[in-house]
XYZ file of C-alpha atoms in Angstrom:
126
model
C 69.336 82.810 146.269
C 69.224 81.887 142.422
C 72.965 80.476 141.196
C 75.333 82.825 140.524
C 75.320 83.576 136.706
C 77.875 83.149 134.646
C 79.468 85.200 132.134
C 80.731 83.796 129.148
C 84.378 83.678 128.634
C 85.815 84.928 125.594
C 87.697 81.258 124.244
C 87.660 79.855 120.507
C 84.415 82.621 119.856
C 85.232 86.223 119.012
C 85.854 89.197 121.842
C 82.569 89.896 122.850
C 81.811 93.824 122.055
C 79.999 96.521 124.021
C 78.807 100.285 123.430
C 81.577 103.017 124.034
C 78.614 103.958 127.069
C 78.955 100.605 128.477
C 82.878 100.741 128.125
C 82.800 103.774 129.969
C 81.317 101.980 133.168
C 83.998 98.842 132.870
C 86.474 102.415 132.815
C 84.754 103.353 136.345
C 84.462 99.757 137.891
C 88.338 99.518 137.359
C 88.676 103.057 138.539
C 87.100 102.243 142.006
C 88.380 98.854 142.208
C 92.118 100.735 142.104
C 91.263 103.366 144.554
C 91.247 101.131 147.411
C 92.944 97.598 146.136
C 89.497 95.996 146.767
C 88.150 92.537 145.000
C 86.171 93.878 142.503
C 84.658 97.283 141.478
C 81.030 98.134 139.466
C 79.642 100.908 138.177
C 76.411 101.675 136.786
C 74.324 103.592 134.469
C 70.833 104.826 135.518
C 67.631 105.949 133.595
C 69.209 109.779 132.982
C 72.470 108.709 131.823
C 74.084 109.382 135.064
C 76.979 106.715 136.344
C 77.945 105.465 140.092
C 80.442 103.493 141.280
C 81.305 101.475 143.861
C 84.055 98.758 145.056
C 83.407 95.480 147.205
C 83.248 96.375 151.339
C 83.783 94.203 154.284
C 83.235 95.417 157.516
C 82.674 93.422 160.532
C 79.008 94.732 160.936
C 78.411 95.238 156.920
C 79.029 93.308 153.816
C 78.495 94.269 150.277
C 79.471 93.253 146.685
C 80.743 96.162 144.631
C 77.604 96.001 142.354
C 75.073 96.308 145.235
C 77.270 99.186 146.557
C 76.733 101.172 142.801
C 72.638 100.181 142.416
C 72.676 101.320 146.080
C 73.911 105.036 145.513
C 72.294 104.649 142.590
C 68.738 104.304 144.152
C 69.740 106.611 146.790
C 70.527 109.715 144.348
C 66.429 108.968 142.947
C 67.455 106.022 140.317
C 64.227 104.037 139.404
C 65.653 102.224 136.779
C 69.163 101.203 135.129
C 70.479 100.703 131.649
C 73.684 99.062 132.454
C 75.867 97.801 134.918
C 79.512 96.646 134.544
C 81.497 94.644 137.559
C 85.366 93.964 137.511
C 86.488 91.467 139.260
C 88.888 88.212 139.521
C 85.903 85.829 139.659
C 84.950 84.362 136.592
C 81.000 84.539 137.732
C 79.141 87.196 138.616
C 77.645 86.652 142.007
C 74.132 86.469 142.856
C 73.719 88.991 145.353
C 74.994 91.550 143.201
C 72.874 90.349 139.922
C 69.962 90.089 142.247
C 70.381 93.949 143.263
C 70.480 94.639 139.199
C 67.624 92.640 138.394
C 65.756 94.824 141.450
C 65.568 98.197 138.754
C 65.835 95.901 135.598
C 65.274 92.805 133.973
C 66.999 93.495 130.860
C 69.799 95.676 131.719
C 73.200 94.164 130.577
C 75.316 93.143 133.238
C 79.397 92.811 131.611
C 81.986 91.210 133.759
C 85.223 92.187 133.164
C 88.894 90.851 134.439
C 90.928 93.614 135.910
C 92.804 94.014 132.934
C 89.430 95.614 131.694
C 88.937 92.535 129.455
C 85.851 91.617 129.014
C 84.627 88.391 130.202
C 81.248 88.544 129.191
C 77.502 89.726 129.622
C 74.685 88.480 131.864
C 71.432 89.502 130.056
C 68.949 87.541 132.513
């Protein structure tokens, strides 16, 4: 499993900006994150524009990151490929499995990490 990548934090450089699309999937990640009071939430943006969301689960028999949770509705509603993906979560990485899953429908698909505040934290691009 590669090391988990990290996102930048914002410090002594300027806030680092994203599309009003990719804000719209931080909107989501929080969105799902809230609904159940889980770890971390991620949404993500397919080929045709359409968005899914997901938030972390742990389950005895089952265990998935929020982001693999969104690529996998994602694939299972006919996704082939993704634009974007945004995670929220308290970590200040993003972890592997979940940019792994990404990285399984694109290689250059943004991937912005955002704090729960919806602040963003930065952007794996790799």
């Amino acid at each position: 499993m590669p090391e988990s990548p990290s996102a930048t934090p914002a410090g002594s450089e300027p806030e680092p900006q994203i599309s009003a699309e990719d804000s719209k999937l931080v909107v989501l990640a929080r969105s799902a994150r809230a609904r159940i009071g889980a770890a971390e939430g991620a949404a993500v943006r397919d080929q045709d524009g359409r968005t899914y969301a997901g938030a972390n689960v742990a389950l005895p028999s089952l265990t998935l990151t929020a982001l693999q949770l969104a690529v996998a509705s994602a694939v299972a509603s006919g996704a082939t490929r993704l634009e974007a993906a945004a995670v929220v979560t308290e970590a200040s990485t993003l972890d592997g499995a979940g940019h792994a899953v990404v990285r399984d429908l694109a290689t250059d698909a943004p991937v912005h990490v955002a704090a729960p505040d919806g602040k963003l934290l930065g952007t794996v691009r790799q």
